[in-house]
Structures are given as C-alpha cells and as structure tokens.
Tab-separated table of C-alpha atoms in Angstrom:
chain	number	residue	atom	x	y	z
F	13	UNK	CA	-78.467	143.476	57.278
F	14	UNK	CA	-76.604	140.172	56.915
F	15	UNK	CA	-78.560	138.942	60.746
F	16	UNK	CA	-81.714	138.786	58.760
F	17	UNK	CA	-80.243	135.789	56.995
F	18	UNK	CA	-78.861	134.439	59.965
F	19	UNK	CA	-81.629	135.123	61.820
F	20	UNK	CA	-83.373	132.957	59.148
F	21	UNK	CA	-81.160	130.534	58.695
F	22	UNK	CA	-81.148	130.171	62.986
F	23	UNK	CA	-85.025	129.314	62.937
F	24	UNK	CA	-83.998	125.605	61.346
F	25	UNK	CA	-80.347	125.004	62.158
F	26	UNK	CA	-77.126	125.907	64.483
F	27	UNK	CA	-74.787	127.992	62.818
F	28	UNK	CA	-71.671	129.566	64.334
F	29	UNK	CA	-70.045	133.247	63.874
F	30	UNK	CA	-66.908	131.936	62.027
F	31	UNK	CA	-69.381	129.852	59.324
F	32	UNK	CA	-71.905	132.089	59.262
F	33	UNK	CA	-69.353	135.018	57.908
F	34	UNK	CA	-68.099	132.398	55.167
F	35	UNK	CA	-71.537	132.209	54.231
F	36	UNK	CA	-72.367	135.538	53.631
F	37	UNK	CA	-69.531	135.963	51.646
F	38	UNK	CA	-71.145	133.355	48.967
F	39	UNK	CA	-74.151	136.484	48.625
F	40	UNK	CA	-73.887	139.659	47.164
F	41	UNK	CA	-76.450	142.395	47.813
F	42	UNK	CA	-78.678	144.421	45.758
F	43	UNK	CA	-80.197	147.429	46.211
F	44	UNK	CA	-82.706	147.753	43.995
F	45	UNK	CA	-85.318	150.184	43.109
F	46	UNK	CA	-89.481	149.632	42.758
F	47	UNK	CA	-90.097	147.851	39.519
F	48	UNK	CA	-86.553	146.575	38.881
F	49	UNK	CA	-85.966	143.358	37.254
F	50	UNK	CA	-84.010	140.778	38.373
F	51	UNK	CA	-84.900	138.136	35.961
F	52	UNK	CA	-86.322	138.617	32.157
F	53	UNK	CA	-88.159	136.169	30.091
F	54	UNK	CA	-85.932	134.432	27.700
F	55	UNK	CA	-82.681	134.876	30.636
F	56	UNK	CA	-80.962	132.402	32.914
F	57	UNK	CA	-82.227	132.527	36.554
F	58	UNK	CA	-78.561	132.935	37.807
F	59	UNK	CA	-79.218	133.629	41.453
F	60	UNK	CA	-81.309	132.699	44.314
F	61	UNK	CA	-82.768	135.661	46.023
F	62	UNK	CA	-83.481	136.476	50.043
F	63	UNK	CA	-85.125	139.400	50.631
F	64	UNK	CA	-83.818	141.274	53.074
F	65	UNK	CA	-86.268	144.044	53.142
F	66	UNK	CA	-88.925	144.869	50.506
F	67	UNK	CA	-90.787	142.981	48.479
F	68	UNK	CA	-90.410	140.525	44.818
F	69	UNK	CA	-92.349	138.771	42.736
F	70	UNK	CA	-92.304	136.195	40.015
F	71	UNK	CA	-94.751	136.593	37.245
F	72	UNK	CA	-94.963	135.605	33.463
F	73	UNK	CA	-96.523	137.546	30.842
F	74	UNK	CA	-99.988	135.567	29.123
F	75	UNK	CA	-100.613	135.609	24.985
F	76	UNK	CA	-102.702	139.008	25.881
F	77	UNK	CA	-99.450	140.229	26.880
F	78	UNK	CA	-101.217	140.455	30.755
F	79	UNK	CA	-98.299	140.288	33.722
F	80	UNK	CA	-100.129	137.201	35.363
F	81	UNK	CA	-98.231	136.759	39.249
F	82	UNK	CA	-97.733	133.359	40.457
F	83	UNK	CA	-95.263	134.055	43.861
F	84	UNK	CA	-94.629	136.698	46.041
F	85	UNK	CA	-91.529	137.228	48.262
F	86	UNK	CA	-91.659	139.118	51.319
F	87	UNK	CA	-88.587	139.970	53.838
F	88	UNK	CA	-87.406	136.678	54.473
F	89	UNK	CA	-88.548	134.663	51.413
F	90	UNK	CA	-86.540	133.127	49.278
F	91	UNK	CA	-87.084	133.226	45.497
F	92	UNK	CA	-86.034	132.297	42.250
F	93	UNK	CA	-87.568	130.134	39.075
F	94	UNK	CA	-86.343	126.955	40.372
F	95	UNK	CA	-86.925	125.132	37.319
F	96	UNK	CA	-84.364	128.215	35.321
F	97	UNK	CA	-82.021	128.086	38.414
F	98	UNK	CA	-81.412	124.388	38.611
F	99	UNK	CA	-80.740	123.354	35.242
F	100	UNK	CA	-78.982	126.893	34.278
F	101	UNK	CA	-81.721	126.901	31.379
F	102	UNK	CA	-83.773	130.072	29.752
F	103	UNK	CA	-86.806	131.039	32.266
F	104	UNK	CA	-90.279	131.161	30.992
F	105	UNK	CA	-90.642	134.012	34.063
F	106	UNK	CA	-89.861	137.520	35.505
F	107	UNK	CA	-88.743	138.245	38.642
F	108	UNK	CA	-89.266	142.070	39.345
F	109	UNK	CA	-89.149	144.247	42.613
F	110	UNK	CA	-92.561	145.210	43.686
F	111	UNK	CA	-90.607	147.790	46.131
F	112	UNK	CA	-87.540	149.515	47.013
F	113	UNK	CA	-85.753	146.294	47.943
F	114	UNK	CA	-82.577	144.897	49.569
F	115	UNK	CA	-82.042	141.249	48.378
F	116	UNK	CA	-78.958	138.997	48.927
F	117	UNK	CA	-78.570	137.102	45.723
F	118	UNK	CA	-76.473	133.916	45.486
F	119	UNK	CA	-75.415	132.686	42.180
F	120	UNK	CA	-75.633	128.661	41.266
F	121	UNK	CA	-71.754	127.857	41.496
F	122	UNK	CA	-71.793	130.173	44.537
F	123	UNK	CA	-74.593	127.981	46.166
F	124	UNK	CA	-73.509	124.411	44.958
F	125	UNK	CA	-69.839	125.308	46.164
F	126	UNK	CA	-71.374	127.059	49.914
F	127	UNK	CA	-73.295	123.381	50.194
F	128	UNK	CA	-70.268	121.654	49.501
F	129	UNK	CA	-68.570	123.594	51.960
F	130	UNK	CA	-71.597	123.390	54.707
F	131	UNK	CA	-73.415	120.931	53.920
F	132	UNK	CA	-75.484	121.058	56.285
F	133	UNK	CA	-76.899	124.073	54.933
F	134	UNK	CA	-78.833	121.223	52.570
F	135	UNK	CA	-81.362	121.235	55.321
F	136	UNK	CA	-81.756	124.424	55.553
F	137	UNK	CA	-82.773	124.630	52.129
F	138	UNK	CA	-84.505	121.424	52.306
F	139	UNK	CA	-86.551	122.889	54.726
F	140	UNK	CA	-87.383	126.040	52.582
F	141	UNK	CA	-88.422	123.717	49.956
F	142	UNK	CA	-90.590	121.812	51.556
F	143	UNK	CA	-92.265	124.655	53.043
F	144	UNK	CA	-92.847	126.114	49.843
F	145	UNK	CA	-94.071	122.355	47.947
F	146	UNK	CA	-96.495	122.464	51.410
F	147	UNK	CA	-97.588	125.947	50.743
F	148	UNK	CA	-98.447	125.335	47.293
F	149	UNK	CA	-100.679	122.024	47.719
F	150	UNK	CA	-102.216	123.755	50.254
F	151	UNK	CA	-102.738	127.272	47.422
F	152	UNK	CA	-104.444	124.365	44.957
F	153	UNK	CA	-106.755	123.763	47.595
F	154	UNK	CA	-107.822	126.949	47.904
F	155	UNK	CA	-107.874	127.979	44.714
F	156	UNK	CA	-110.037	124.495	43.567
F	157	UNK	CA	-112.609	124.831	46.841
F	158	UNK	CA	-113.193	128.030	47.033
F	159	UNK	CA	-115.412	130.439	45.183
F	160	UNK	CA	-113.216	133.667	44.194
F	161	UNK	CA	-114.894	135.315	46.867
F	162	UNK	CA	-113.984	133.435	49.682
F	163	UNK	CA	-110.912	133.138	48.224
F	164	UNK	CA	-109.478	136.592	48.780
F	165	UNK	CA	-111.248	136.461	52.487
F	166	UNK	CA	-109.194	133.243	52.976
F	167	UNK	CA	-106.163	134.944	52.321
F	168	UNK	CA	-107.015	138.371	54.067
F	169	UNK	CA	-106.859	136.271	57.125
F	170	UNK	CA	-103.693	134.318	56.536
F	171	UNK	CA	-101.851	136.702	55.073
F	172	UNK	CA	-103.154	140.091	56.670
F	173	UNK	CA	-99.695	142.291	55.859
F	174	UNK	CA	-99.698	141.092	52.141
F	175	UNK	CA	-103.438	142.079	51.313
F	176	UNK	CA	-102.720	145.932	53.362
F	177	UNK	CA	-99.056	146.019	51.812
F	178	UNK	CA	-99.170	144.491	47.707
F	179	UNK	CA	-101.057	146.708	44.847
F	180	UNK	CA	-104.520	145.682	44.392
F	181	UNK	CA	-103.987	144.853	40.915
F	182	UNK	CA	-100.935	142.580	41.500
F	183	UNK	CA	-103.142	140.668	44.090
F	184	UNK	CA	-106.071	140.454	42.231
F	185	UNK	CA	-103.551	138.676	39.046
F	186	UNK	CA	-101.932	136.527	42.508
F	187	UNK	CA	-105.992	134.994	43.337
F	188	UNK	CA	-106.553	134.907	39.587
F	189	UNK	CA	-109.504	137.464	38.947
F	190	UNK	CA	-109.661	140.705	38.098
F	191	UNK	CA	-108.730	143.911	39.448
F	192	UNK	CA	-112.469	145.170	38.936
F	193	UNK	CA	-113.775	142.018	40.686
F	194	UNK	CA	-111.256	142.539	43.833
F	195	UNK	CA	-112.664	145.844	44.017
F	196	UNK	CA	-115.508	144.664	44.228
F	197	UNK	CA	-115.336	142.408	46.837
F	198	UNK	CA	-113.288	145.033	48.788
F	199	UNK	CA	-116.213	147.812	48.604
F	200	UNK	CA	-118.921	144.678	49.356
F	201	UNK	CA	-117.110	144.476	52.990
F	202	UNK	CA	-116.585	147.989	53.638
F	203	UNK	CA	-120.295	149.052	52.780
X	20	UNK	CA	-87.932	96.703	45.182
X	21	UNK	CA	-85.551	98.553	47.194
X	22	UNK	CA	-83.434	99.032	44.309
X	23	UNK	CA	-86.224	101.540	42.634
X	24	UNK	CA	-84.759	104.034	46.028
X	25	UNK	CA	-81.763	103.685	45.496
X	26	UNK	CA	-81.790	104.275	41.494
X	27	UNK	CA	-83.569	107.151	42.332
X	28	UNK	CA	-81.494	108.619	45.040
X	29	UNK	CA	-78.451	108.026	43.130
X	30	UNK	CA	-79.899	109.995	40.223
X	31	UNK	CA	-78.922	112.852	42.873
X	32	UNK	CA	-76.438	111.912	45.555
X	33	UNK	CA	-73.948	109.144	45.498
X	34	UNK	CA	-74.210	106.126	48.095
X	35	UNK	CA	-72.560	103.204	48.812
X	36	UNK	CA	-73.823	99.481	49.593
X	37	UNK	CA	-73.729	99.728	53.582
X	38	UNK	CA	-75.215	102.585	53.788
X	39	UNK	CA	-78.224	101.993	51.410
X	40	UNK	CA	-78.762	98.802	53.391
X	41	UNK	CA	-79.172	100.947	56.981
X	42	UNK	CA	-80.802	103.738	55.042
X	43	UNK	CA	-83.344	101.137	53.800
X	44	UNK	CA	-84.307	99.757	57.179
X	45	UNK	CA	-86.052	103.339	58.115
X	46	UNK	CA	-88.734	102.272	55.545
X	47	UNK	CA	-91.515	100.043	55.789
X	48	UNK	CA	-93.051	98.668	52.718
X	49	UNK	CA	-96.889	98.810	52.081
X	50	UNK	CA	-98.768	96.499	49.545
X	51	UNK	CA	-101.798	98.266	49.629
X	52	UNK	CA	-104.675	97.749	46.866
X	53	UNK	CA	-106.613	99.547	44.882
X	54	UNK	CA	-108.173	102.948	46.373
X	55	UNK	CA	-106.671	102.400	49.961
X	56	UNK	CA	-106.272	105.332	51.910
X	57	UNK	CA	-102.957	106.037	53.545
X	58	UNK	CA	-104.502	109.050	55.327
X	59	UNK	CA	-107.921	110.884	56.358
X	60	UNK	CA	-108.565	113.745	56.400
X	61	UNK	CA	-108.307	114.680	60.278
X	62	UNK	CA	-105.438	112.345	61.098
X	63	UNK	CA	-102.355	113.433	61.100
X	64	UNK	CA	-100.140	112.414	57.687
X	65	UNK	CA	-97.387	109.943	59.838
X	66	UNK	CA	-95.042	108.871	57.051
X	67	UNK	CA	-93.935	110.425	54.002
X	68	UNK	CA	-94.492	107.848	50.980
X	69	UNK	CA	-92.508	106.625	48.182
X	70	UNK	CA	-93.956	104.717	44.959
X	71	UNK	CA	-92.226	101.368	44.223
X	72	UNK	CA	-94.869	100.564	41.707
X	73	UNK	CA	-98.880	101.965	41.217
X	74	UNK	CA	-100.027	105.402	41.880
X	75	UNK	CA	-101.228	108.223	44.672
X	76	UNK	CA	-102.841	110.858	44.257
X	77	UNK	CA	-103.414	113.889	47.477
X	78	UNK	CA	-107.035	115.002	47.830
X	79	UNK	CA	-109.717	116.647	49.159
X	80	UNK	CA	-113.343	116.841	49.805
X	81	UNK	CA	-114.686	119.983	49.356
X	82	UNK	CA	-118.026	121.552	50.557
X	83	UNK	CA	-120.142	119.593	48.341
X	84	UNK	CA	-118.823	116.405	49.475
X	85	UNK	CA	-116.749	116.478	45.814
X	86	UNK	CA	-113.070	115.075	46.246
X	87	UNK	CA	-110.651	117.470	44.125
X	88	UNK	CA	-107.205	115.978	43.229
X	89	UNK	CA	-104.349	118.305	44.424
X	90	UNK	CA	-101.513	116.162	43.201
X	91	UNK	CA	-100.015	112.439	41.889
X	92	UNK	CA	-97.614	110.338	42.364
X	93	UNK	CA	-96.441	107.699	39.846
X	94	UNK	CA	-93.077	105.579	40.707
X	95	UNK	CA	-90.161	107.086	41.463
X	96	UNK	CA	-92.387	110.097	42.897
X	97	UNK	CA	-92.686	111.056	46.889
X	98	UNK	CA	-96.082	111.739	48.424
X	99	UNK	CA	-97.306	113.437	51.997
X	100	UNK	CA	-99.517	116.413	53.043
X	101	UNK	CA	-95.950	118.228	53.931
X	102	UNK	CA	-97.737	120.539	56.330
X	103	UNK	CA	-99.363	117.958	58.163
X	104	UNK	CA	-95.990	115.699	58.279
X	105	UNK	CA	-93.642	118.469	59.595
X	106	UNK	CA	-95.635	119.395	62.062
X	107	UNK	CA	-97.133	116.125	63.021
X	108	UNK	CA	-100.926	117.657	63.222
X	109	UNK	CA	-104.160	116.901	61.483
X	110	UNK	CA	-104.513	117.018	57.984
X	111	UNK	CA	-107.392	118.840	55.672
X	112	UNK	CA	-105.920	115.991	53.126
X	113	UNK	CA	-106.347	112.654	52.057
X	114	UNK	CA	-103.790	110.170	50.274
X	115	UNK	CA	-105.591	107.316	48.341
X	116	UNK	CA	-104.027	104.370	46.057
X	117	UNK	CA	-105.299	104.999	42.215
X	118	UNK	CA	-104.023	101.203	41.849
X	119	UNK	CA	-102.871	98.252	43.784
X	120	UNK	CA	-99.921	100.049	44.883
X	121	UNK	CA	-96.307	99.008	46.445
X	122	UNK	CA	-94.881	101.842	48.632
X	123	UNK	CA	-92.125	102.289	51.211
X	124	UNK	CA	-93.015	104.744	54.101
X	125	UNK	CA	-90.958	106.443	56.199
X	126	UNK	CA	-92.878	108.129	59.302
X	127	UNK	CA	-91.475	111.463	60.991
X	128	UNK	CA	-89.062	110.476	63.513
X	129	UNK	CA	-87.923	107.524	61.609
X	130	UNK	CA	-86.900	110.143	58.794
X	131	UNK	CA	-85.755	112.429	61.154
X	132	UNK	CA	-82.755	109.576	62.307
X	133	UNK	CA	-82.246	109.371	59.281
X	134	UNK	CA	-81.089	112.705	58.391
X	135	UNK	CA	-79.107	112.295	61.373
X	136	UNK	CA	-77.511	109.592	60.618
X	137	UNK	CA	-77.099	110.152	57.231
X	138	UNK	CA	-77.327	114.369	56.986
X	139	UNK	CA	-76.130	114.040	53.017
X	140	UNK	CA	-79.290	112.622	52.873
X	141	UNK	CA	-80.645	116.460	53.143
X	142	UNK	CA	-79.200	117.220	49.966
X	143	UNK	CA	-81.306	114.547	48.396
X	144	UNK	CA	-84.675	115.493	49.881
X	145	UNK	CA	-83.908	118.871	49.159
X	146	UNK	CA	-83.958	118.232	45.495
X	147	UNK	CA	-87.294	116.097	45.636
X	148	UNK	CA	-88.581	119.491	47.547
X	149	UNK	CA	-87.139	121.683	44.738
X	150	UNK	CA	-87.944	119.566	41.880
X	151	UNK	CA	-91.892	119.883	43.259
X	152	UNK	CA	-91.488	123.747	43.729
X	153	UNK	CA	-90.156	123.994	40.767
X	154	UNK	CA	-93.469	121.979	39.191
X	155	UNK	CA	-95.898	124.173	41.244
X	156	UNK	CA	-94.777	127.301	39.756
X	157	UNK	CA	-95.248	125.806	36.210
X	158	UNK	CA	-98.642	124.689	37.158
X	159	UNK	CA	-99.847	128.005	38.701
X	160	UNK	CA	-98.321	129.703	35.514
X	161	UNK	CA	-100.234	126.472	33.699
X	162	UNK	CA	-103.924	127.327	35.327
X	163	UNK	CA	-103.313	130.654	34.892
X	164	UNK	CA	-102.698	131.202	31.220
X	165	UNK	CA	-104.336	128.375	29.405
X	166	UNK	CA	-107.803	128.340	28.463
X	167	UNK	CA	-109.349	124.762	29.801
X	168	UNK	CA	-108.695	123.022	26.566
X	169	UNK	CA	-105.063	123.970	26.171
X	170	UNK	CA	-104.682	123.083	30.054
X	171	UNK	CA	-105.382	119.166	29.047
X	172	UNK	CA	-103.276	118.977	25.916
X	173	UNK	CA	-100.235	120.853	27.358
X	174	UNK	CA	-100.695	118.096	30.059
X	175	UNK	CA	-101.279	115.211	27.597
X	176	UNK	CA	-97.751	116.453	25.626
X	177	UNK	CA	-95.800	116.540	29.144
X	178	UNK	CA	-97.387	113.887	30.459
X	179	UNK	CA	-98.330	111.060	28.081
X	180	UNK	CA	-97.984	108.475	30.426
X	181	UNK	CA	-100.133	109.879	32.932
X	182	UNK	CA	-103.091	110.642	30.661
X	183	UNK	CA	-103.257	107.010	28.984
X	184	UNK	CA	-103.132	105.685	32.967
X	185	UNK	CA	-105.583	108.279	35.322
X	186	UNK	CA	-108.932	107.415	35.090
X	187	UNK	CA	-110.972	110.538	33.603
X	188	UNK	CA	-112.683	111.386	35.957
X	189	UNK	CA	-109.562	112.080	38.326
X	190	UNK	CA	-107.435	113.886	35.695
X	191	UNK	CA	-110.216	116.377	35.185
X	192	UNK	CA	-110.878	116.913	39.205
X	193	UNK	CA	-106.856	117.463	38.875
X	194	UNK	CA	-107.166	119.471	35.527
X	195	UNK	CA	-109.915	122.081	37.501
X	196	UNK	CA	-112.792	121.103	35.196
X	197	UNK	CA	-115.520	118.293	35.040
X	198	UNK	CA	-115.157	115.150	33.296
X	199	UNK	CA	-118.169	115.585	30.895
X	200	UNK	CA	-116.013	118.611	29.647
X	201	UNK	CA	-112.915	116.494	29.520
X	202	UNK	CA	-114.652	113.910	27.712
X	203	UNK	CA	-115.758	116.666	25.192
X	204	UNK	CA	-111.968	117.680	24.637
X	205	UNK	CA	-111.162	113.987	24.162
X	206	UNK	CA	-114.203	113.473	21.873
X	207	UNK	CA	-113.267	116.873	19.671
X	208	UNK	CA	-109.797	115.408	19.338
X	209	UNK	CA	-110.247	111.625	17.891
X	210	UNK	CA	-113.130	112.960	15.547
C-alpha cells in the first residue's frame, strides 16, 4: 500500500529504501468507509491526506444548506484545506469520502518535523503545489470561457475516469450547475 | 529593490547575506511600463515573475476576442502560467503590466540552479505554491456561494487595497461579471 506513495513521491524525486521507511512512519492510514468525514466545518484540518485508493472530496455547505464541491481527490491526490492546515485554524470546509477509501494522513507536526528531517521532500511538495495553483488557473479559465455546456464536454475529455467514476450530482455541484442540467446535457449526447 | 525578495523570503525561510547576494544574481530585473506584456498567448511562459513595485494580472482572450482576468499580482506576489513554465511549452495565457511595473524574473533553468544550489529554497516556493492553493479553494468556494453582489463586497472587505487600485473594468472581468453591473453595485453602494 505504502509503494503508492513512493511510487508518487518517485515521479519528482530520488528517494532511498532506508528514508523512504522513515517516511512512512510520519503517516498513519485510514480505512474509511463511503461518506465518512475526515474534516467538519467549524474543525482544525489536522492532516494532509494521500489517497491511496478511493476517492475524497472537499466541499462546503452554501446559506441553502446545498453541499457545493470545490476539489476532488483521486488515488494519488493529495488533499487537505490548506488554508485550515497551515495556520492550525477552524476550516470553513468538509472533507468527506466519496468511496470506500484508504488514505495515508499526516498530521502538521508530523509533516513540519518529516521536512525537517528530509528536506528535500520540500520539493516534492513544492511540486504538488504548484501543480495544483496550475490546475486551478487553468479551472478559472474554463469555468470563465466556457458556456456550461462545453464545460462538462471539456472535462469529459480531460478527465474521462472522473466523469464515468463520481455521482452525477457531486459533478454537476464540481462544474457549478445543476444536477437536472447535467442530465441534460448527458441525454442531449446519447440521443 | 532586492531587499523587497528578501523581506519576503525571510517572512518564510531564514537566509543569510552571501547567500541572498548569489541567490539574487538568478534574477533579472524588468522596468517594464504600463500594459506590457511579459507573455502571449502561444509562447511559452520563460520566467516566473516577482513584483518589486506595480501590478500583473494572468489573462485570457476568449472566443469573442474578450480578455478575462484569471489572476493578480500586487508586490510581494509571484506570477507565471505554472503549466506553461514547468513544462516549458506554449501557453493559452497572457501576463500584462496593469502599471509601470518593476519585476525580477527568474526563467526555468535559471530557477532550476537555483534550487540546486540552494534546495532550502524549495521550502520557500513551496509555501508561495500553498499559500495560492490555499486562495483558489477560497475563491472556487467564493464563486460558488455568493450571489454577484456579495462576490464584490466580500472582495472589497479582503481586499481594500486592490479595489481602490484595479481599474473597473478588470476587477469585474476578474469578479465573472461585466463592468456596467459592477458599476451598478458601486453606484447602489455610495447612494
């Protein structure tokens, strides 16, 4: 379970058997059913999370009391409410298991002491970050260009496995319409 | 001007005098003035940018020849299209001055000697890349659960100094609406 991480962790920097088992031992796993939540409104973000194998995703819930999703994590994503996790501070978010998952979850001592330890597991990090601040200019443009339509077919083709494996409801809150209107679309293509 | 860098990077990592002075000679500095692109869409985004003084902003031109704001950058802030900088390939971006601007560049391989030579330099870049994940999920959960209205004065309370200093029109294209309706808001609120 533990060479999905490393495996992960190999795609940006060299890491040996003797540090990557000191490592691991900074995560803890969790085995956690569908719909389990691993952060609450209101709660500390006190871990980063990898998924190992499943699926998570960070939502908040709107003044209608609607679950609106803002990030998904799939096997090999990391995830957490960065703002929460840095500063130790109450999260404005949820983090909930859209799956049966396996997650390795490292606390914030656990990770500042690991990159004192390694620190040149800063650039593997940096690198996840900056994937993720790329990824997200790149989701404004999409979401400002783009009519809702051509919106979902944008992201059919990026992210094929996501649109076949997430709830249509969940991806319908993700593009920022309506389950009806996804629908929609979805029955437009197939007729 | 150099020492607006290192203020900043010492806000996160300590660094001493010798090294800031080899750590400074990666950069170049730019005087550039007002509304000078530092990259086209189609060219690939070379350096990654830093703001000494003036303003960036990311865009870019949609179907109907419209340029949409993805993002700012004030002083203190960094600025690329990170997909097109990693990978060194063409951008779907463009990064224009907003004012006569002073900024130090740092283009791919220079920054990646850098890290090299300086790898605690990761740890810094990696908050920069957190800090702006951190800022994209509050701006998803932002679009997503404010009407337009509340969208500009949520903005206008976290960023004051932004609002009195973006032209209109650019802090609507940025806000997602048009700046007649912006105008409206801004009306409604002085009468």
């Amino acid at each position: 379970m533990s060479e999905v991480l490393r495996k992960h962790i190999e795609k940006f920097i060299a890491i040996d058997d003797k540090d990557f088992s000191k490592i691991r031992s900074y995560f803890k796993t969790i085995e956690a059913r569908k719909k389990h939540n691993l952060l609450t409104e209101g709660k500390i973000c006190i871990s980063n999370y990898f998924v190992i194998s499943g699926c998570l995703r960070l939502f908040f819930v709107n003044e209608k009391g609607v679950e609106q999703t803002v990030q998904f994590a799939l096997e090999n994503w990391w995830l957490a409410d960065y703002t929460s996790f840095s500063a130790q501070k109450p999260s404005e978010f949820y983090i909930q298991t859209i799956e049966k998952s396996t997650i390795l979850a490292i606390d914030f001592i656990s990770q500042e002491k690991l990159l004192k330890e390694f620190p040149y597991m800063e650039r593997y990090f940096r690198f996840i970050h900056q994937r993720a601040h790329a990824a997200y200019q790149f989701r404004i443009k999409y979401l400002y260009s783009s009519s809702r339509e051509e919106l979902y077919h944008a992201f059919n083709q990026l992210y094929p496995e996501f649109v076949q494996r997430i709830p249509q409801y969940l991806l319908a809150s993700y593009l920022g319409f309506t389950p009806e209107y996804l629908s929609e679309i979805r029955n437009k293509r197939i007729s």
